[in-house]
Short mmCIF file of C-alpha atoms and ligand atoms in Angstrom, two decimals:
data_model
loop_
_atom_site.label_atom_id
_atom_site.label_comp_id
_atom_site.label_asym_id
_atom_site.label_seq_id
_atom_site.Cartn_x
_atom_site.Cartn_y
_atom_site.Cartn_z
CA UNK A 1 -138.22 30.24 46.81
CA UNK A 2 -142.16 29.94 47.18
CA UNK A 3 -143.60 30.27 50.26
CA UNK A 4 -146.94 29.72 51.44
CA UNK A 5 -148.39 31.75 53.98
CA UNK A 6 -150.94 30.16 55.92
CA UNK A 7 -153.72 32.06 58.43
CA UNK A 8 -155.72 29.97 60.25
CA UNK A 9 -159.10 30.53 61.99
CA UNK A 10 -161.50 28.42 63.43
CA UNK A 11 -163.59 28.03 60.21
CA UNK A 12 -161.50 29.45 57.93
CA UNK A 13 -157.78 29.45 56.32
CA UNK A 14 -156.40 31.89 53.87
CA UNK A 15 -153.79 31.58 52.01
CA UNK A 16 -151.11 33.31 49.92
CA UNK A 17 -148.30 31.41 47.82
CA UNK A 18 -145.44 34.55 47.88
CA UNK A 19 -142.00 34.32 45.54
CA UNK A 20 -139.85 35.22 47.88
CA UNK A 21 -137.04 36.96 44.94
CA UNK A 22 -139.81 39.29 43.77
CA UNK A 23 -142.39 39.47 46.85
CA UNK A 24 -145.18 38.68 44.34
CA UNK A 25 -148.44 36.81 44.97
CA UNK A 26 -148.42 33.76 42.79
CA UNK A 27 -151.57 33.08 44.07
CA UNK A 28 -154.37 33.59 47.18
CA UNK A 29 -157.40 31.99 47.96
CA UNK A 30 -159.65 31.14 51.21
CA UNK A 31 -161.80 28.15 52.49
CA UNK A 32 -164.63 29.22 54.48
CA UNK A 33 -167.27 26.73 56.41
CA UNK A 34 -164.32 24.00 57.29
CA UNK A 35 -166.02 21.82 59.53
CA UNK A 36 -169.94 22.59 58.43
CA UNK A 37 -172.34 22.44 55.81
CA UNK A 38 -171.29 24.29 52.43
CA UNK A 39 -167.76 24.29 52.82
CA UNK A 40 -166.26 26.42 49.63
CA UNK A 41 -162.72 27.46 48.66
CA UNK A 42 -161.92 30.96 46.28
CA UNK A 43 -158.70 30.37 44.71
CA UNK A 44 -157.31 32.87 42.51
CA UNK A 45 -154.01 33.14 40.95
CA UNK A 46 -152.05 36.57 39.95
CA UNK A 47 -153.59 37.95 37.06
CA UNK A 48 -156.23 35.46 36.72
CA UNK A 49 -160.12 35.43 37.99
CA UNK A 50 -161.50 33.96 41.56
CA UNK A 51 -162.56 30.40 41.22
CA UNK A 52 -165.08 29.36 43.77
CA UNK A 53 -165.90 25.66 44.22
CA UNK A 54 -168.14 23.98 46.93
CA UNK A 55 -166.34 21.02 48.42
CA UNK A 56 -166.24 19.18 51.72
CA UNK A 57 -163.97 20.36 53.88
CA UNK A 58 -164.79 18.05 57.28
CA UNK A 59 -161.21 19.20 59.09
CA UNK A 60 -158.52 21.44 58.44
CA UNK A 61 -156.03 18.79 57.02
CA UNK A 62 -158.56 18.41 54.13
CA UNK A 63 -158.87 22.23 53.54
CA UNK A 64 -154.91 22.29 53.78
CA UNK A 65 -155.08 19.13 50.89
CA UNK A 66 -157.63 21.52 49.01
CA UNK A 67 -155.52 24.52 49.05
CA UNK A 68 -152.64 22.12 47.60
CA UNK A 69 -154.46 20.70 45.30
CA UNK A 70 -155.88 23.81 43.86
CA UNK A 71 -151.86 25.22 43.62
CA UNK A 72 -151.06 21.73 41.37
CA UNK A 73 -154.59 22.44 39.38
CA UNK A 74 -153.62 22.06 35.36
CA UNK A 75 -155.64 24.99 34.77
CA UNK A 76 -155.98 27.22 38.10
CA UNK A 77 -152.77 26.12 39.23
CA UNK A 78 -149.33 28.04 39.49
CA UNK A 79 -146.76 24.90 40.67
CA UNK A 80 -146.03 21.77 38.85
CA UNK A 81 -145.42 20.07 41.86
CA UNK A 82 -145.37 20.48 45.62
CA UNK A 83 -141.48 20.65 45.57
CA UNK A 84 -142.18 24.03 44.50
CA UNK A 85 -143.00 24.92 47.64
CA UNK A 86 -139.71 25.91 49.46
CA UNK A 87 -141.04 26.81 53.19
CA UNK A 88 -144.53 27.55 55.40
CA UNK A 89 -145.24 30.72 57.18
CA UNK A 90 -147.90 30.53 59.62
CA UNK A 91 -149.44 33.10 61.51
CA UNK A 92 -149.66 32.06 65.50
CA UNK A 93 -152.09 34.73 67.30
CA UNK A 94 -150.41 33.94 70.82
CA UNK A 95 -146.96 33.77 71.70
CA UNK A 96 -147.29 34.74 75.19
CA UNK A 97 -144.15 35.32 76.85
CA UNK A 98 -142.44 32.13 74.86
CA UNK A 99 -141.99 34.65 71.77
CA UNK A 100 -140.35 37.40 70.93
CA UNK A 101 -139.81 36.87 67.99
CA UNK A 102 -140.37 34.60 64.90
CA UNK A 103 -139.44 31.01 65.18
CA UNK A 104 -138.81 27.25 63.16
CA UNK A 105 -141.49 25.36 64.11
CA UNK A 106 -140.75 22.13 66.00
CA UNK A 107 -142.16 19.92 68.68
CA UNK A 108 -141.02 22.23 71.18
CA UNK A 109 -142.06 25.04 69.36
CA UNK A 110 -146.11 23.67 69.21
CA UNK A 111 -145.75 22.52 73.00
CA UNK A 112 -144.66 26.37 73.86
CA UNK A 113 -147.94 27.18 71.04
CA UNK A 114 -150.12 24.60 73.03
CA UNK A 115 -149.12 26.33 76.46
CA UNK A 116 -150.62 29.92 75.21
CA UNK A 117 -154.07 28.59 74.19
CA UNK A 118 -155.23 29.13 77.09
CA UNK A 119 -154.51 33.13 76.29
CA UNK A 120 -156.51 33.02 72.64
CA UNK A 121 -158.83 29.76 73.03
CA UNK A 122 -160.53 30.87 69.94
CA UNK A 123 -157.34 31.26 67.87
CA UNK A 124 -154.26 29.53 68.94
CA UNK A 125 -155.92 25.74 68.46
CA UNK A 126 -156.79 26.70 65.06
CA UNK A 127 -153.35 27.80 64.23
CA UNK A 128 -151.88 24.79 65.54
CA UNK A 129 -154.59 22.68 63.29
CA UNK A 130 -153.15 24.42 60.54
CA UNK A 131 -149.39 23.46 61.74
CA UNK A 132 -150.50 19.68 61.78
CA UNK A 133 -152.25 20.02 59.01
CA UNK A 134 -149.82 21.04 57.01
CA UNK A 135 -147.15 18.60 58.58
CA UNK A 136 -149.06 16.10 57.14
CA UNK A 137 -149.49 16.98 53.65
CA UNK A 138 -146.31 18.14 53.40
CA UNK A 139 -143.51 16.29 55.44
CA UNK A 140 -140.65 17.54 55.33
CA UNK A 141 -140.86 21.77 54.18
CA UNK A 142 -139.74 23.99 56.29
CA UNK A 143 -142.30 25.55 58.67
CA UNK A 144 -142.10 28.98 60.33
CA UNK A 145 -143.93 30.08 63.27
CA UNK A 146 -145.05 34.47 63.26
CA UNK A 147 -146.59 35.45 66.66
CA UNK A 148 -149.04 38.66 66.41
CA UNK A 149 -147.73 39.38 69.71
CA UNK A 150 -143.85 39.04 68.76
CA UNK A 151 -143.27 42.86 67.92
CA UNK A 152 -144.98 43.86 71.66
CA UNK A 153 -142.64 42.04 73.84
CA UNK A 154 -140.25 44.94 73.61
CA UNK A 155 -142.94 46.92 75.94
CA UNK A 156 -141.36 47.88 79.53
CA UNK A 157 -142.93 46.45 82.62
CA UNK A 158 -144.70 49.24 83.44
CA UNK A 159 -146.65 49.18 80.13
CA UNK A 160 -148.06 45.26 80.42
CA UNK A 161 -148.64 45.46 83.91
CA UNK A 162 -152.42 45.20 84.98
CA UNK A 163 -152.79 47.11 88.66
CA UNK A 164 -154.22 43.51 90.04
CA UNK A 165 -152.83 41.27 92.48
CA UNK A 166 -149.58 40.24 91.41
CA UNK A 167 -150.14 36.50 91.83
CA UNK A 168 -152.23 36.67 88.78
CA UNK A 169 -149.30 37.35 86.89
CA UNK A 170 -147.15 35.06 88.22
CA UNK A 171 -149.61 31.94 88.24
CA UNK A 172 -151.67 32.76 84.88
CA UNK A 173 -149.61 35.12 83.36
CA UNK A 174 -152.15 38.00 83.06
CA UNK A 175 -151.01 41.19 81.69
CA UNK A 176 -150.55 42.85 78.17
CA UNK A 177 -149.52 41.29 75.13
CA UNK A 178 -150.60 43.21 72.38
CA UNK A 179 -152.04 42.05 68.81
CA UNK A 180 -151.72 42.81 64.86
CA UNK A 181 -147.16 43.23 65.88
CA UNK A 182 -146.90 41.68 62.45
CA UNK A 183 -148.72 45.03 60.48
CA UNK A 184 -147.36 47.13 63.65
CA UNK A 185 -144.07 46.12 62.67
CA UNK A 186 -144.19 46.13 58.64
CA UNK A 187 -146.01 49.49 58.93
CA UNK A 188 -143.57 51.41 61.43
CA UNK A 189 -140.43 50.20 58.90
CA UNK A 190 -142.25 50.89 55.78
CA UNK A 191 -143.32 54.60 57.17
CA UNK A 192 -139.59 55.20 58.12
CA UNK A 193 -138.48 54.16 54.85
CA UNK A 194 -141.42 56.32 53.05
CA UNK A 195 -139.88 59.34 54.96
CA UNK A 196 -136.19 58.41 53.74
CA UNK A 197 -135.16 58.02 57.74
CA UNK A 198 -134.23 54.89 59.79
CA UNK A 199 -136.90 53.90 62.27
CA UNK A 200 -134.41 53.77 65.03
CA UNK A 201 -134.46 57.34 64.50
CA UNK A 202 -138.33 57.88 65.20
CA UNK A 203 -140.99 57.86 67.33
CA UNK A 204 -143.87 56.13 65.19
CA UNK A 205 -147.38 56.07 66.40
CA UNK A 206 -149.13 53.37 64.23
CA UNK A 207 -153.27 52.64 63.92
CA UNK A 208 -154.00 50.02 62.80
CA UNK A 209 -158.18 50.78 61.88
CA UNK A 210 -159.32 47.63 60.38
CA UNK A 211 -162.55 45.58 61.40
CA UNK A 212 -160.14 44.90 64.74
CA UNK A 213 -158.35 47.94 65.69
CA UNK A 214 -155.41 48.44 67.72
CA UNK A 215 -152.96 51.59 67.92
CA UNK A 216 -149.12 51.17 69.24
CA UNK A 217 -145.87 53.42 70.40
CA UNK A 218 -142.92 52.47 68.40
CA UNK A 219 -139.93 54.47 70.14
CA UNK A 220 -136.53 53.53 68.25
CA UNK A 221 -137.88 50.70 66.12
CA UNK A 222 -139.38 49.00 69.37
CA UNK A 223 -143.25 48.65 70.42
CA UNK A 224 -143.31 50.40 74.36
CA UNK A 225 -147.10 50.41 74.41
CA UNK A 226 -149.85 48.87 72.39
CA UNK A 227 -153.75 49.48 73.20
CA UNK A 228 -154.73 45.85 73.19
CA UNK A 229 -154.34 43.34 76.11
CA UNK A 230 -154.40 40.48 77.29
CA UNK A 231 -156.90 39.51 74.71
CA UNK A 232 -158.29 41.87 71.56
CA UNK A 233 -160.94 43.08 73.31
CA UNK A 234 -159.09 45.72 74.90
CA UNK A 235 -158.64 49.69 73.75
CA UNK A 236 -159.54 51.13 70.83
CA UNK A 237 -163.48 50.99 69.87
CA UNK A 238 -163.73 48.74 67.03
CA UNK A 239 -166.06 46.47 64.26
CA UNK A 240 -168.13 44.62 66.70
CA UNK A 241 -165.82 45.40 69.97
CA UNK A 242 -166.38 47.92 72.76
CA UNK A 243 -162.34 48.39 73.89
CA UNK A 244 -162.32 49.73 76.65
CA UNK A 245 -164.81 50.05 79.52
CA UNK A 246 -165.09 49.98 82.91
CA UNK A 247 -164.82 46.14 83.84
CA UNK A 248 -167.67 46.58 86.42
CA UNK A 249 -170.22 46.66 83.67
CA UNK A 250 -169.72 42.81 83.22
CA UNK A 251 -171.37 41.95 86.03
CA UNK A 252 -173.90 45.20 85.82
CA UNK A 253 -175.62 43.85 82.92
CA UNK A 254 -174.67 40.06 83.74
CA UNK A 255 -177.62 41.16 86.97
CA UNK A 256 -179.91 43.18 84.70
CA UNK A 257 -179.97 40.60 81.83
CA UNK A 258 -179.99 37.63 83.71
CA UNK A 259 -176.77 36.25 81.94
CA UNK A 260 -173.42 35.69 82.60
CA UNK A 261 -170.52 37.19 82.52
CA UNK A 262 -169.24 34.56 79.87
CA UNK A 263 -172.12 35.44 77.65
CA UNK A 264 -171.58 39.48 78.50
CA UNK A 265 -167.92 39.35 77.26
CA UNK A 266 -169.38 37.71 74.20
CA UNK A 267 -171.82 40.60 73.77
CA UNK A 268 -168.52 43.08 74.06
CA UNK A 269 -166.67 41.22 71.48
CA UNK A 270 -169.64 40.64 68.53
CA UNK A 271 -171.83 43.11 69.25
CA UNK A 272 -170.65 46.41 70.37
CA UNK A 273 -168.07 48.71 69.25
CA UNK A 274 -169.62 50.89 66.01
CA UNK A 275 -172.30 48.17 65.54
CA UNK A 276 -173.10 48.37 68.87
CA UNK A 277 -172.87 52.02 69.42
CA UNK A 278 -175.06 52.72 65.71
CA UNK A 279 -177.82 50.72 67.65
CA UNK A 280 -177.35 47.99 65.11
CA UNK A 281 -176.10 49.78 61.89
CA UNK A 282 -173.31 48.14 60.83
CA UNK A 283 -169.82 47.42 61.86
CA UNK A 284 -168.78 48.22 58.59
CA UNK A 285 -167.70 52.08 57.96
CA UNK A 286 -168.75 52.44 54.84
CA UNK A 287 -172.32 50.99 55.91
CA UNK A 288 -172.08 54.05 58.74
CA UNK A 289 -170.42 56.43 56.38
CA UNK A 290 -173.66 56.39 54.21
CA UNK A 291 -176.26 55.62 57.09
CA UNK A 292 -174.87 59.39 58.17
CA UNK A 293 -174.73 60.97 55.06
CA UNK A 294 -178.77 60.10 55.65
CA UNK A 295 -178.82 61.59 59.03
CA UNK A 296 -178.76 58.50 60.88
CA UNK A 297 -177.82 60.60 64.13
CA UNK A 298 -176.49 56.96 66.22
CA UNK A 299 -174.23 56.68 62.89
CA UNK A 300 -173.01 59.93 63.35
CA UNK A 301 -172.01 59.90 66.95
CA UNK A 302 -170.89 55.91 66.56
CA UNK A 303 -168.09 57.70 64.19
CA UNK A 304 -167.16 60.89 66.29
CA UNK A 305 -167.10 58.40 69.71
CA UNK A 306 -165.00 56.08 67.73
CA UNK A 307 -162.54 58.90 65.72
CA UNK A 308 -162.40 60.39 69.66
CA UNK A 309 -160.84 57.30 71.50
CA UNK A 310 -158.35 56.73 68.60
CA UNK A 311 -157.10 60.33 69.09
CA UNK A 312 -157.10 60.16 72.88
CA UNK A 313 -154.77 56.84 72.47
CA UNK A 314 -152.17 58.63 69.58
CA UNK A 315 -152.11 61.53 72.64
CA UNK A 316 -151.60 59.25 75.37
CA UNK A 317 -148.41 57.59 73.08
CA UNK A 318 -146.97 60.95 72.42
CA UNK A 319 -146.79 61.18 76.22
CA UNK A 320 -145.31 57.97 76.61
CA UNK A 321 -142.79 58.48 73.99
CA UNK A 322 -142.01 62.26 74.89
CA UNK A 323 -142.80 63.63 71.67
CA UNK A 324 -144.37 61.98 68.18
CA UNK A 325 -142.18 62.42 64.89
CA UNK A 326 -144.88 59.97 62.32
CA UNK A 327 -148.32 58.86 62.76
CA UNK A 328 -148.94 55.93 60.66
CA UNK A 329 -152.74 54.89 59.52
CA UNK A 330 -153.01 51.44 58.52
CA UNK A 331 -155.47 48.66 58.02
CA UNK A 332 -159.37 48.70 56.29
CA UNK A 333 -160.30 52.05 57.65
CA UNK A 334 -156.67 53.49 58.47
CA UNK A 335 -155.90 53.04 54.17
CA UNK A 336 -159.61 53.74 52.67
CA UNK A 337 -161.42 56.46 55.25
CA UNK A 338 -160.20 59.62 54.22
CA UNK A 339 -162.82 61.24 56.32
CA UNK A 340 -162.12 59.14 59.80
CA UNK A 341 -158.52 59.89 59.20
CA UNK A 342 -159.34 63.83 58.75
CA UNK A 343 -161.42 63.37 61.89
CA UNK A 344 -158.88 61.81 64.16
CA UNK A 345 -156.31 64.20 63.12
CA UNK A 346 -158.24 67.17 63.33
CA UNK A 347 -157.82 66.70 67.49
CA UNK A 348 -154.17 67.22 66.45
CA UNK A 349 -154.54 70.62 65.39
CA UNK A 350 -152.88 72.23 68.03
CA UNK A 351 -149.74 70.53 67.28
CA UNK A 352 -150.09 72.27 64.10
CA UNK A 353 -151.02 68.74 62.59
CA UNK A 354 -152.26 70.14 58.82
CA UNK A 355 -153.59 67.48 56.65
CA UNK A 356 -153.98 68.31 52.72
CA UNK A 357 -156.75 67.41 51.68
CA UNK A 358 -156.12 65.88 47.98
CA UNK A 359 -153.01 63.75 49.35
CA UNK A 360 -155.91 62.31 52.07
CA UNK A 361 -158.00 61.58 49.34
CA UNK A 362 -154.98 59.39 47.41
CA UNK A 363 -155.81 55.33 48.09
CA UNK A 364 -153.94 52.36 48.08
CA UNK A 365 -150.62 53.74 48.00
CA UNK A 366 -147.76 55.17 50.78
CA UNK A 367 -148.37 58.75 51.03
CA UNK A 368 -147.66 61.68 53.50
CA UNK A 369 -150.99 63.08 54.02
CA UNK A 370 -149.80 65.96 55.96
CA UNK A 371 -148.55 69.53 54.98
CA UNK A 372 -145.08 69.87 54.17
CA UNK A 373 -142.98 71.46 57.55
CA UNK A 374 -145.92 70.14 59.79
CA UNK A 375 -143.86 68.77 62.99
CA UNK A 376 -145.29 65.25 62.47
CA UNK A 377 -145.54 63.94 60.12
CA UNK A 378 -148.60 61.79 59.41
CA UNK A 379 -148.63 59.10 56.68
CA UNK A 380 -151.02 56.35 55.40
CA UNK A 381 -149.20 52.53 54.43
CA UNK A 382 -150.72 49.92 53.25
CA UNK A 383 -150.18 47.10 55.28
CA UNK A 384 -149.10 43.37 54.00
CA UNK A 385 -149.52 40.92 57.01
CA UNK A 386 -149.20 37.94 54.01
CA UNK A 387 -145.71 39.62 53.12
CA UNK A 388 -144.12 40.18 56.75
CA UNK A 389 -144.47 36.63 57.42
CA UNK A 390 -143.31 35.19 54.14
CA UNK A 391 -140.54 37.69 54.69
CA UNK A 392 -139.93 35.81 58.31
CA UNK A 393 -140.21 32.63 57.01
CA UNK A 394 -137.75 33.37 54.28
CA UNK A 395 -134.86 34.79 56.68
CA UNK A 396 -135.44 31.68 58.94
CA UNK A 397 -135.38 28.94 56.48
CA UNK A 398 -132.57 30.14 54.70
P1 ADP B 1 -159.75 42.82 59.29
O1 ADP B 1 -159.47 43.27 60.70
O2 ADP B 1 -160.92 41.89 59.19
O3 ADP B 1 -158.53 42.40 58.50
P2 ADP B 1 -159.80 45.06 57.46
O4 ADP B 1 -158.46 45.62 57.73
O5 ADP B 1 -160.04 44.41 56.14
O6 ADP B 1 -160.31 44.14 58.62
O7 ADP B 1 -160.86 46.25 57.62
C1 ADP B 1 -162.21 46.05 57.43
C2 ADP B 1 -162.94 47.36 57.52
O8 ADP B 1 -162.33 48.32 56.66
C3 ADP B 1 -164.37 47.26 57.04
O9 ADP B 1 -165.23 47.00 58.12
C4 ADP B 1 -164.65 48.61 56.46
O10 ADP B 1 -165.28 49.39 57.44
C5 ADP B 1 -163.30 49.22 56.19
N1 ADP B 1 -163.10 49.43 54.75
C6 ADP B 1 -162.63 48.55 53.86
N2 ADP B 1 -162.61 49.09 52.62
C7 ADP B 1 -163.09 50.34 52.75
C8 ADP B 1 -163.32 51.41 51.85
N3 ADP B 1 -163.06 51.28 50.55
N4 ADP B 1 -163.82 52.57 52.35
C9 ADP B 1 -164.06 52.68 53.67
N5 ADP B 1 -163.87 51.71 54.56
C10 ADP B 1 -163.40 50.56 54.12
#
C-alpha cells in the first residue's frame, strides 16, 4: 500500500508518499509560502531531481490539490491515479491528554484535535487544515492521526506535574506533555535493535539535537521523563529557543523593554537559544562550528553552554531511571556533529563513557560510537519521523 505522510505547518506542508511493503520513498516534496506571495512547491521523486515550480497556493486545500497533482504528473509523477493511494498519515503536534497513542481519524477524533489547540495555537490548526484538506481531495482514504506527544503519556505523575496551584491543572490542563515522541520512539526501538537487545530490556536516554531539541528517559520501552513541556519552549537550549530559564525573567525584561510578556516569550522562542547566546551568529551549528574555528569567542561559549545543559539533562535521566544502559543521539546535530556529540559525552567520562573517535566521525548510518566494554553504551540513529507515521498509519488501516 502507498501512504502519504502529511506534516503540516502554518505556511508549509511536506510530504512523503512511503510503500508501505518496502518502506521506500516513492516520492517527497514541500510547499512553502501557502497563504502569501510566491507560493512554490519542490517535488522530487526517488531517484529523480527536485522540481521547483511557483504556483498559487491561497489555502491549504489547494497546496494539498498541488501535492496530488504533482504525484499524477506524466512526467514527475509516481501514481497513475489517486487510487494508488491506500491511506493518510498525518502528523498532529498536540494530543494532550486525548492521546496516547495513534488514532483513525474521525469527527470525534478532530473535535478531541480541536480541543488541544489551545495547547499548540501555532501548530494544531494547521494540522487540522491539513486533515480537511485532505478530506476533501480525497473522500474516502483512510486517514491516520500521529500525536508528537503520544510516546510521553507513559510519564508518571510526578514527572508532568508543574509545582503550581493545582487548579491549573485541573481547569486548563497545564503540565508536561512532551514533543518529537514520534523520533523518541523510532529512535529508542531502532537503538535496541542496533544493539541486538529488546528495548524492554533497557534504559535508553535519547537526544534528539535538531534545530528543536528535546532529550527523553525511556525505562522499559516507555518515555518516564522528557525535557520539553507544556509547549517546546521548555529544556534543552536549542536553534532559536532559550529552554529553560527562570520564568521571572518574562516580566524582568517585559519592564526593562517596555514590552510584553506575549512579545518576550516570542523573543525566547525565535531569538535565543545558540542564536541568541552567539549574539546573533546563527542558529545553525555549522554556521557556529566555523564562526569558532575563527575565534568567534560568543560562538564558542554558545556551543560549550549548549553541549553543558544537554549533558546535565542525560545525568538528571540516569537518576531518574537508576542507571543508563544506551544513549541515543538523534536529529540534525545528534546524526552530523561529531564534535557536539564528543563534547556532551566527554562530561560522561567518569562513567568510563569512551567514545572512538573514527566510529564518531561515521555519518548517516546506525553506529555505536563508543568503546567496546564501555558500561553504556552510546549510539547515533538516524531518525525517520516520515517512516514512524506511515508505519502507524499502516498498522491502523489495515
Ligand atoms: P528540525 O528540528 O528543523 O527538523 P533538523 O533535525 O533538520 O531540524 O536539524 C537542523 C540542524 O541540524 C541545523 O540547524 C544544523 O545546525 C544541524 N545540521 C544539519 N546538518 C548538519 C551537518 N551536516 N553538520 C552539522 N550540523 C548539521
Amino acid at each position: 500500500m502507498n501512504i502519504l505522510v502529511i506534516n503540516c505547518g502554518s505556511s508549509s506542508l511536506k510530504y512523503q508518499l512511503i510503500r508501505s511493503e518496502t518502506e521506500e520513498v516513492i516520492a517527497k516534496g514541500l510547499c512553502e509560502r501557502i497563504g502569501m506571495e510566491g507560493s512554490m512547491i519542490t517535488h522530487q521523486p526517488a531517484g529523480g531531481e527536485k522540481v521547483t515550480t511557483e504556483s498559487p497556493m491561497p489555502d491549504h486545500t489547494e497546496a494539498i490539490r498541488l501535492v496530488l497533482d504533482r504525484l499524477l504528473d506524466k512526467e514527475v509523477g509516481v501514481i497513475g491515479s489517486l487510487s494508488e493511494i491506500g491511506a493518510v498519515g498525518h502528523r498532529i503536534v498536540h494530543g494532550g491528554e486525548h492521546f496516547a497513542g495513534s488514532v483513525v481519524i474521525d469527527d470525534d477524533v478532530i473535535k478531541a484535535i480541536e480541543e488541544c489547540n489551545d495547547l499548540a495555537p501555532l501548530h494544531n490548526p494547521a494540522n487540522l487544515i491539513g486533515i480537511n484538506a485532505c478530506k476533501a481531495n480525497m473522500p474516502g482514504v483512510k486517514m491516520v492521526a500521529v500525536f508528537d506527544t503520544a510516546f510521553h503519556q507513559t510519564m508518571p505523575k510526578k514527572a508532568y506535574m508543574y509545582a503550581l496551584p493545582y487548579e491549573y491543572y485541573e481547569k486548563y490542563k497545564v503540565r508536561r506533555y512532551g514533543f518529537h515522541g514520534t523520533s523518541h520512539d523510532y529512535v529508542s526501538d531502532r537503538a535496541a535493535a542496533l544493539l541486538g537487545k529488546k528495548r524492554e530490556d533497557l534504559k535508553i536516554i535519547v537526544c534528539h539535537l535538531g534545530n528543536g531539541a528535546s532529550v527523553s528517559a525511556v525505562k522499559e520501552g516507555r518515555s518516564i521523563d522528557t525535557s520539553m513541556g507544556l509547549t517546546p519552549l521548555e529544556g534543552l537550549i536549542m536553534g532559536t529557543r532559550s529552554g529553560d530559564i527562570d520564568p521571572a525573567i518574562i516580566s524582568f525584561i517585559a519592564a526593562k523593554e517596555g514590552i510584553d510578556a506575549e512579545k518576550v516569550i516570542g523573543i525566547c522562542n525565535k531569538k535565543s537559544g545558540v542564536l541568541g547566546l552567539s549574539g546573533g551568529v546563527s542558529s545553525d551549528f555549522r554556521d557556529l562550528d566555523a564562526a569558532g574555528n575563527d575565534g568567534n569567542q560568543l560562538a564558542i561559549d554558545a556551543l560549550e553552554t549548549y553541549a553543558y545543559r544537554v549533558a546535565k539533562y542525560i545525568g538528571s535521566y540516569m537518576v531518574a531511571m537508576g542507571g543508563c544502559d544506551v544513549i541515543a543521539f538523534t536529529a540534525g546535530v545528534g546524526e552530523n556533529n561529531s564534535k557536539m556529540r564528543a563534547a556532551i559525552c566527554e562530561y560522561l567520562e567518569f562513567l568510563g563513557v569512551e567514545i572512538d573517535a573514527d566510529k564518531n566521525a561515521l555519518r548517516g548510518e546506525e553506529t555505536v560510537i563508543s568503546k567496546p566494554g564501555n558500561k553504556i553504551t552510546v549510539v547515533v540513529v538516524p531518525t525517520n519521523e516520515e517512516l514512524a507515521i506511515a508505519r502507524e498509519t499502516l498498522r491502523l488501516v489495515e
